[in-house]
PDB file of C-alpha atoms and ligand atoms in Angstrom:
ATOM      1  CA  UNK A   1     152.284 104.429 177.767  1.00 67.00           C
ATOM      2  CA  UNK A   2     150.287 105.973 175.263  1.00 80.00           C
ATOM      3  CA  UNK A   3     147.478 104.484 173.433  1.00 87.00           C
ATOM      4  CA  UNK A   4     148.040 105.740 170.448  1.00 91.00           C
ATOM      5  CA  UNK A   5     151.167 107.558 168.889  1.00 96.00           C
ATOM      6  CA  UNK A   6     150.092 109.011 165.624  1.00 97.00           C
ATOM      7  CA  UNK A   7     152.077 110.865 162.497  1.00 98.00           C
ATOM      8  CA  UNK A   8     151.050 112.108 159.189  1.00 98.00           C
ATOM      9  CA  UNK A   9     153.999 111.249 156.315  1.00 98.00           C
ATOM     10  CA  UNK A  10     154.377 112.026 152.650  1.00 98.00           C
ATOM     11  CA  UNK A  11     153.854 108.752 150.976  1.00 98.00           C
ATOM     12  CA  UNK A  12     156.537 107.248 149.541  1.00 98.00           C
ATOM     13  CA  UNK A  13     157.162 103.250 147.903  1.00 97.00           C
ATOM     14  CA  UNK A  14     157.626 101.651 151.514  1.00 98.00           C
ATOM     15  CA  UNK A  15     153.730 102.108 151.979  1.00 98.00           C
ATOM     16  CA  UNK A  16     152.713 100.405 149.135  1.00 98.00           C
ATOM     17  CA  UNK A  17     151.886  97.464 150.403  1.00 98.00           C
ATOM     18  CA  UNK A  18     149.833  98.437 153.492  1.00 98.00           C
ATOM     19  CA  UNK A  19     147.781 100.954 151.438  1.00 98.00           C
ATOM     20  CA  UNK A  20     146.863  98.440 148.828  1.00 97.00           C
ATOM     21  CA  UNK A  21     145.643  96.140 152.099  1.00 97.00           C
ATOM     22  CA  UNK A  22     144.114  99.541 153.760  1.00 98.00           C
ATOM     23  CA  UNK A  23     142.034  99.818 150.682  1.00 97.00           C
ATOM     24  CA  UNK A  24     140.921  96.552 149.997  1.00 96.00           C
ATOM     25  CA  UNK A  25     139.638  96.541 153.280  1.00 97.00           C
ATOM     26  CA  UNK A  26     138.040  99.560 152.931  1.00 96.00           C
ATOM     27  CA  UNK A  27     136.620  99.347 149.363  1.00 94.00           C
ATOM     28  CA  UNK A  28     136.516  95.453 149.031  1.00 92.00           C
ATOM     29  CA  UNK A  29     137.437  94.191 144.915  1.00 84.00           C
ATOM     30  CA  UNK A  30     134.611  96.445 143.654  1.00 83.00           C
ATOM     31  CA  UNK A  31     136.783  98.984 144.137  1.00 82.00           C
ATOM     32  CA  UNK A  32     138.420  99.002 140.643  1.00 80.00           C
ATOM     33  CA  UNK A  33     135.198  99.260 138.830  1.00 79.00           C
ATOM     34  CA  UNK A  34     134.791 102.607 140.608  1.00 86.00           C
ATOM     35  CA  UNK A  35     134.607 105.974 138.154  1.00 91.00           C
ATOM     36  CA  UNK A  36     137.005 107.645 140.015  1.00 93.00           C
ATOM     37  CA  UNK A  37     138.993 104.413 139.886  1.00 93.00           C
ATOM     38  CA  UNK A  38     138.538 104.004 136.476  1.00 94.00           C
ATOM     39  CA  UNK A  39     140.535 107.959 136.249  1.00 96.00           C
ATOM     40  CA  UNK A  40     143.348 106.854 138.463  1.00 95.00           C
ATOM     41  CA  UNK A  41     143.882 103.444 136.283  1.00 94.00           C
ATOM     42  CA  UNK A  42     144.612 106.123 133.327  1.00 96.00           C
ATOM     43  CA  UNK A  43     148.065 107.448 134.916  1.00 97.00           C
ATOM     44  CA  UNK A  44     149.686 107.564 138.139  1.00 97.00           C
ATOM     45  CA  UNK A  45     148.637 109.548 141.699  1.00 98.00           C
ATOM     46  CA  UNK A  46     150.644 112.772 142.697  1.00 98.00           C
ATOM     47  CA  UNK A  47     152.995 111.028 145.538  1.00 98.00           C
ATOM     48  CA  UNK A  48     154.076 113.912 146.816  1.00 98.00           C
ATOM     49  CA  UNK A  49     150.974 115.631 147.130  1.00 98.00           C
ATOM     50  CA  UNK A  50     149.337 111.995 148.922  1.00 98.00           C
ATOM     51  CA  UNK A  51     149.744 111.075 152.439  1.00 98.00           C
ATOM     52  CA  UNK A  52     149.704 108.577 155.276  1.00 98.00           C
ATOM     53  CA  UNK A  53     148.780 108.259 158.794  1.00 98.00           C
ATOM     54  CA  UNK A  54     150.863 105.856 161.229  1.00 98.00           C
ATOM     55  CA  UNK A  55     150.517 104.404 164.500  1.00 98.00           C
ATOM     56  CA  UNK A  56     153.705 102.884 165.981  1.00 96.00           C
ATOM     57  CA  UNK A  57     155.104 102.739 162.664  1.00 95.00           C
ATOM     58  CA  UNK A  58     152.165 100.562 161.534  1.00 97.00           C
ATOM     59  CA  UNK A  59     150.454 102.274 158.154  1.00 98.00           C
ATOM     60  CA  UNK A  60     146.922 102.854 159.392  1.00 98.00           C
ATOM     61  CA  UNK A  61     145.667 105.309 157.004  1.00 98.00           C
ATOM     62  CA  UNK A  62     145.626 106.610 153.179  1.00 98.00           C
ATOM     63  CA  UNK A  63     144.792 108.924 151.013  1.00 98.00           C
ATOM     64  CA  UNK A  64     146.006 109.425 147.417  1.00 98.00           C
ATOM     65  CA  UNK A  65     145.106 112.884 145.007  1.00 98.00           C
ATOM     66  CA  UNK A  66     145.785 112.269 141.218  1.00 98.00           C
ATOM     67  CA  UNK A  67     146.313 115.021 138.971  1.00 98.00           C
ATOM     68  CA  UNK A  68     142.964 115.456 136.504  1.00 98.00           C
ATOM     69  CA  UNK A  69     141.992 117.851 134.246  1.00 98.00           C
ATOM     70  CA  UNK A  70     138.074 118.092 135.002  1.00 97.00           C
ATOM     71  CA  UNK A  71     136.843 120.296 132.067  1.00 93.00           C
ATOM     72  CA  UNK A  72     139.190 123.497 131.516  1.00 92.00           C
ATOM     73  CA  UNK A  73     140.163 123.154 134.863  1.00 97.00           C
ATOM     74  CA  UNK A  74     143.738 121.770 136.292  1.00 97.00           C
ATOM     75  CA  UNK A  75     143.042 120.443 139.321  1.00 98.00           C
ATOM     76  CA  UNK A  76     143.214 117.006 141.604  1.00 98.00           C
ATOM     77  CA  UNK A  77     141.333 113.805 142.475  1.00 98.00           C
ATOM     78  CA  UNK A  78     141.425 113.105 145.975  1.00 98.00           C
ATOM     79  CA  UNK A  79     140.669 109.484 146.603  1.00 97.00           C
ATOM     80  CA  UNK A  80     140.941 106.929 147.904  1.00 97.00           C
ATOM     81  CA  UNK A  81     140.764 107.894 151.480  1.00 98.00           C
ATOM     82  CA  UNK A  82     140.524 105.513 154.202  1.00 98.00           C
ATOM     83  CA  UNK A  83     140.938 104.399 157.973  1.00 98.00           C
ATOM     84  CA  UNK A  84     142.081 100.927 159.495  1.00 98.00           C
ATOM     85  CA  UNK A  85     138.474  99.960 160.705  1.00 98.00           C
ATOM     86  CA  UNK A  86     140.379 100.002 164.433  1.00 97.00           C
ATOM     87  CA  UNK A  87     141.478 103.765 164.277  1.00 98.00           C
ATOM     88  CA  UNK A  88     138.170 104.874 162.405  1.00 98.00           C
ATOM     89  CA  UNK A  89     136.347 108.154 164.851  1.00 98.00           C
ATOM     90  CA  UNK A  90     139.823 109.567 165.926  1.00 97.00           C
ATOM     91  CA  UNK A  91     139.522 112.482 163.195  1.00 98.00           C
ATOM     92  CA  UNK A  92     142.550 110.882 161.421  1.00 98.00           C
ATOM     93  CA  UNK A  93     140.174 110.774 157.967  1.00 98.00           C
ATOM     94  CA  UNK A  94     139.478 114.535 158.351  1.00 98.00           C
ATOM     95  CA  UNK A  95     143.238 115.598 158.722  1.00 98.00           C
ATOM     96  CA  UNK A  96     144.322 113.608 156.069  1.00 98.00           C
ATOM     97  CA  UNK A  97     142.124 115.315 154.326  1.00 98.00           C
ATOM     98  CA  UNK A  98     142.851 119.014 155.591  1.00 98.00           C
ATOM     99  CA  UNK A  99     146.867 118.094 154.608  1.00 98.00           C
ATOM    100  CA  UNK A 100     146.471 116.686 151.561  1.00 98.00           C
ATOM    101  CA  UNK A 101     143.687 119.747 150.324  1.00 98.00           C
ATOM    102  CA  UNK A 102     146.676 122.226 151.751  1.00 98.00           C
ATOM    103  CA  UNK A 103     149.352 120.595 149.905  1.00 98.00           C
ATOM    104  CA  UNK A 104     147.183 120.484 146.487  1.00 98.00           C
ATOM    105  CA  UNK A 105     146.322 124.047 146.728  1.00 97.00           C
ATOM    106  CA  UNK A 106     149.858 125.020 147.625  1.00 97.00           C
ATOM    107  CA  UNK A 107     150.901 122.898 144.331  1.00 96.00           C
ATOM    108  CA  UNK A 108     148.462 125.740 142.679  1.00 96.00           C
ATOM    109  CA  UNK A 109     145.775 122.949 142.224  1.00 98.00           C
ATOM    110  CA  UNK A 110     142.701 124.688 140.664  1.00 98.00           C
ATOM    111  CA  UNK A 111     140.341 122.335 142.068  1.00 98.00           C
ATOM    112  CA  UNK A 112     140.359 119.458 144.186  1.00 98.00           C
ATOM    113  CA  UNK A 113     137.508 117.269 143.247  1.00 98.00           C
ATOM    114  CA  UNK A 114     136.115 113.915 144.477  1.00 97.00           C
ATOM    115  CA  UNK A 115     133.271 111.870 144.583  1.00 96.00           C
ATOM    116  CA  UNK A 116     132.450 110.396 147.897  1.00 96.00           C
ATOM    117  CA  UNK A 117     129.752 111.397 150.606  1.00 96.00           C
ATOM    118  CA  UNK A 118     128.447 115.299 150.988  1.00 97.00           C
ATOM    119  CA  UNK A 119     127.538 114.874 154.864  1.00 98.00           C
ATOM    120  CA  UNK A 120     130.867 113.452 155.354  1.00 98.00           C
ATOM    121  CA  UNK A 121     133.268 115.803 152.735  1.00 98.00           C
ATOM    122  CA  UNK A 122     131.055 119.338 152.923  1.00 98.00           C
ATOM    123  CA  UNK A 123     131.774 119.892 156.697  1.00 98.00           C
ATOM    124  CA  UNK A 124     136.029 119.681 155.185  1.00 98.00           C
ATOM    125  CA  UNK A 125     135.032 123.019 152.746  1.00 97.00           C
ATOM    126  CA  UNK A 126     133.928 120.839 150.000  1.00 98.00           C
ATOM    127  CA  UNK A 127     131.270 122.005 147.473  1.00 98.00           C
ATOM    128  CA  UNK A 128     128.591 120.031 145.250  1.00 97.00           C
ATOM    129  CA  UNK A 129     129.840 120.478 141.413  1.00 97.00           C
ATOM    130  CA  UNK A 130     127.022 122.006 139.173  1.00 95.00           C
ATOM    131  CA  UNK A 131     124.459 118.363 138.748  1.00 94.00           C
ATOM    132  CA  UNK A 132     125.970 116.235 136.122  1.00 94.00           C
ATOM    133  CA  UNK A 133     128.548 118.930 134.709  1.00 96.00           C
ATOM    134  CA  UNK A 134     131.802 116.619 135.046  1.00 97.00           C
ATOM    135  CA  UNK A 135     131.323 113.333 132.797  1.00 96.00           C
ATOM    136  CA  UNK A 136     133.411 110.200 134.342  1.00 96.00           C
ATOM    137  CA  UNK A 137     134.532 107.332 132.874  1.00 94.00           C
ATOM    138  CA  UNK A 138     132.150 105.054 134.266  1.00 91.00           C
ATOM    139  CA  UNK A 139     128.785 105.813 136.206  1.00 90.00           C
ATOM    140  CA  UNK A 140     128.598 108.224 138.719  1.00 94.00           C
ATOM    141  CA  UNK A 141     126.237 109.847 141.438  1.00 95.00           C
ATOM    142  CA  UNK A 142     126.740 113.318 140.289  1.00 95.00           C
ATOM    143  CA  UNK A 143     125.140 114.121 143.851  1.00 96.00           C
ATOM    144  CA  UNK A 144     128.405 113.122 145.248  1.00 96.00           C
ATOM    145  CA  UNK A 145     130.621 114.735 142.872  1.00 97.00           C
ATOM    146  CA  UNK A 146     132.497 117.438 144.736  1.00 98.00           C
ATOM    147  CA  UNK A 147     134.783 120.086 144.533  1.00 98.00           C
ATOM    148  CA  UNK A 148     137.283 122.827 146.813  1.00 98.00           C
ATOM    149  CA  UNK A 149     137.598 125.487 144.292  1.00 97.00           C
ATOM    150  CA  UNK A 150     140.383 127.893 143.981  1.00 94.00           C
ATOM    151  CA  UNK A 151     137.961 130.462 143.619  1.00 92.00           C
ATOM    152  CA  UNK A 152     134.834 131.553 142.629  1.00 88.00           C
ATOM    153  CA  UNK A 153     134.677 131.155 138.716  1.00 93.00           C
ATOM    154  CA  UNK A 154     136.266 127.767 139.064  1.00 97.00           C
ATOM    155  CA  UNK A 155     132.488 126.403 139.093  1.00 96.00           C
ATOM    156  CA  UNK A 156     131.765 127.895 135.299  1.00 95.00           C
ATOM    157  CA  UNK A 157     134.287 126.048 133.840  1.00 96.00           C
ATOM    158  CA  UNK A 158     134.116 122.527 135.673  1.00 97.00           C
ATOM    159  CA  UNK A 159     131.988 121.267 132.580  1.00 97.00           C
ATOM    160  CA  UNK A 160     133.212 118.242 130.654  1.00 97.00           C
ATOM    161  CA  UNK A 161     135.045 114.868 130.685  1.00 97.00           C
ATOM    162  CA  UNK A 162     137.422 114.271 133.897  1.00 97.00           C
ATOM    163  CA  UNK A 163     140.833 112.776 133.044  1.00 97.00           C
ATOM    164  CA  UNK A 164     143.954 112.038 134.159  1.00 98.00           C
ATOM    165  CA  UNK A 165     146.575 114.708 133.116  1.00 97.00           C
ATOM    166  CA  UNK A 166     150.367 114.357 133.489  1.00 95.00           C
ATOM    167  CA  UNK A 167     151.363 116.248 136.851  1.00 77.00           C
TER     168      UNK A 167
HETATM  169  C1  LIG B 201     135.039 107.515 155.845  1.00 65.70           C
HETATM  170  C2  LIG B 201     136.334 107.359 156.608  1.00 65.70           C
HETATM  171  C3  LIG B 201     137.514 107.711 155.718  1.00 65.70           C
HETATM  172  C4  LIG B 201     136.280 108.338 157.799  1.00 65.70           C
HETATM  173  O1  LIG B 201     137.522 108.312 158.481  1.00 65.70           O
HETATM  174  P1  LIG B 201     137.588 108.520 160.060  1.00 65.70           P
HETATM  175  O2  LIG B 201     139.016 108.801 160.405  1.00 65.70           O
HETATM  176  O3  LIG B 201     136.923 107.409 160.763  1.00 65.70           O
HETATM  177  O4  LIG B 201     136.696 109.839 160.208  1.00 65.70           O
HETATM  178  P2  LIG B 201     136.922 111.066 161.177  1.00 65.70           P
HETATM  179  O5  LIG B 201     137.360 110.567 162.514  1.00 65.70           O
HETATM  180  O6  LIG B 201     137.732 112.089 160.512  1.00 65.70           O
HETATM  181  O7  LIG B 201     135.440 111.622 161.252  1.00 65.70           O
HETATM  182  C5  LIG B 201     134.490 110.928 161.980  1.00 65.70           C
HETATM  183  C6  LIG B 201     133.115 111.534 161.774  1.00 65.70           C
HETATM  184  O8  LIG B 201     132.713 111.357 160.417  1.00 65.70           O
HETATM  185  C7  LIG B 201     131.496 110.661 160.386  1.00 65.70           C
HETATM  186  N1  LIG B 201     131.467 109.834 159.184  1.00 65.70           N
HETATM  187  C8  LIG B 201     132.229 108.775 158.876  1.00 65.70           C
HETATM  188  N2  LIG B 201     131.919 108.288 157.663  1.00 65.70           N
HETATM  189  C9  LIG B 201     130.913 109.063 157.199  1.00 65.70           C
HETATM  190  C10 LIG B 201     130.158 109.057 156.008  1.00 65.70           C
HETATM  191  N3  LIG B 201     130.361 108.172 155.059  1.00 65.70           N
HETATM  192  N4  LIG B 201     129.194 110.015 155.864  1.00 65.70           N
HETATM  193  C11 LIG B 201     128.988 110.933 156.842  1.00 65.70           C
HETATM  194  N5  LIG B 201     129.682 110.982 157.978  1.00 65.70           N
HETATM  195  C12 LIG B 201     130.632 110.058 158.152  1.00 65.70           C
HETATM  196  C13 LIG B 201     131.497 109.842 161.672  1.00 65.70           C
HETATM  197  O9  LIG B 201     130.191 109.469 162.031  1.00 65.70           O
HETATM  198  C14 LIG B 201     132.093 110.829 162.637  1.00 65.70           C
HETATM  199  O10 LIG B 201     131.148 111.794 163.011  1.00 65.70           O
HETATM  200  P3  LIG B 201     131.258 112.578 164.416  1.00 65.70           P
HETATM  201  O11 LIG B 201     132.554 113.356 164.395  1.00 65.70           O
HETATM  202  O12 LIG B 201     130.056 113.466 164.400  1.00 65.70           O
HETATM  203  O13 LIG B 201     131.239 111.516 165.466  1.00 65.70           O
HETATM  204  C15 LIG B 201     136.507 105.937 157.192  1.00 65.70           C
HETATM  205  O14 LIG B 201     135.361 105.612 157.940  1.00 65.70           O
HETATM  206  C16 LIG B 201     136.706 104.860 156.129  1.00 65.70           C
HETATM  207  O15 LIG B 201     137.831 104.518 155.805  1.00 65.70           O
HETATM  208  N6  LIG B 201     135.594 104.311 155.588  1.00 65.70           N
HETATM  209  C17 LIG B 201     135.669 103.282 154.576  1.00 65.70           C
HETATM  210  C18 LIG B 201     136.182 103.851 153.275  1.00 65.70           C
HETATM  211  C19 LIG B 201     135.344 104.983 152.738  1.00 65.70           C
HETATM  212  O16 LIG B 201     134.128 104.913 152.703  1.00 65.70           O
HETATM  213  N7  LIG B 201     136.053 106.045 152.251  1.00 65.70           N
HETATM  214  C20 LIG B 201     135.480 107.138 151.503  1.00 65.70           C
HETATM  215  C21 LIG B 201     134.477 107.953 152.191  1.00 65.70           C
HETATM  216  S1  LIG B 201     133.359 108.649 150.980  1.00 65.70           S
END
């Protein structure tokens, strides 16, 4: 038998429950005092556009993009993303990410922005945003503010407050 027997689904309400778990595991109760955190308490995440990874049927995996406008650009959060500390160094954190960063830009997503770890995100195609140039609701490490843009000029105009914006 297999060790493992991995799939990638569209979330949808039946993973609730193991995300929230996934993710306080992950990110501990500090985790709502986070910026980014602080943009996804303003409205709700893109469902559709956010995705899981299961093993046997057991949720093992998350990650979530909200819709934001980030300056004059229309684009997506991506976050939170995380592993089940027992399937972590599989590459299921990179593919979530490479599915949910295709589905985005398929969406016509301008700019899929996060803030989480350059050595980790810049190998996936992600780019640092011009220092400080995005203003959060809550402190940030603009060093780990980062962006896929749709194209070049994207950068120019990534200057201003982050929010949520209806989808
Ligand atoms: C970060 C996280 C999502 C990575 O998921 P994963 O499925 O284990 O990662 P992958 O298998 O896709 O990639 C593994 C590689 O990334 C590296 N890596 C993991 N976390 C990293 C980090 N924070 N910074 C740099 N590299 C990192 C691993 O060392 C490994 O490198 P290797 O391929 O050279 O051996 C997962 O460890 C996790 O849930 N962490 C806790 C929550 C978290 O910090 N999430 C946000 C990240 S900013």
């Amino acid at each position: 038998m297999k060790k493992h027997d991995l799939v990638y689904l569209t979330e949808d309400a039946t993973h609730h429950d193991a995300i929230e778990l996934i993710n306080e595991e992950a990110f501990g109760p500090g985790r709502f005092v986070r910026a980014a955190a602080r943009i996804r308490e303003q409205g709700p995440h893109d469902q559709t556009l956010s995705y899981i990874c299961a093993d046997r049927g057991e949720t093992i995996a998350s990650v979530r993009m909200t819709p934001v406008m980030a300056g004059g650009v229309k684009g997506h959060l991506l976050g939170p993303l995380a592993v089940r500390p027992s399937h972590k160094n599989m590459g299921i954190g990179r593919e979530l990410v490479r599915i949910a960063v295709e589905a985005a830009k398929k969406k016509g997503s301008d700019a899929i922005i996060l803030v989480g770890d350059p050595p980790y995100y810049m190998p996936l195609g992600f780019e640092k945003v011009a220092y400080a140039a995005l203003t959060f609701p809550g402190p940030v490490d603009p060093a780990r503010v980062l962006v896929i843009p749709a194209n070049a000029d994207i950068h120019d105009r990534l200057k201003g407050e982050i929010k949520w914006r209806a989808g």
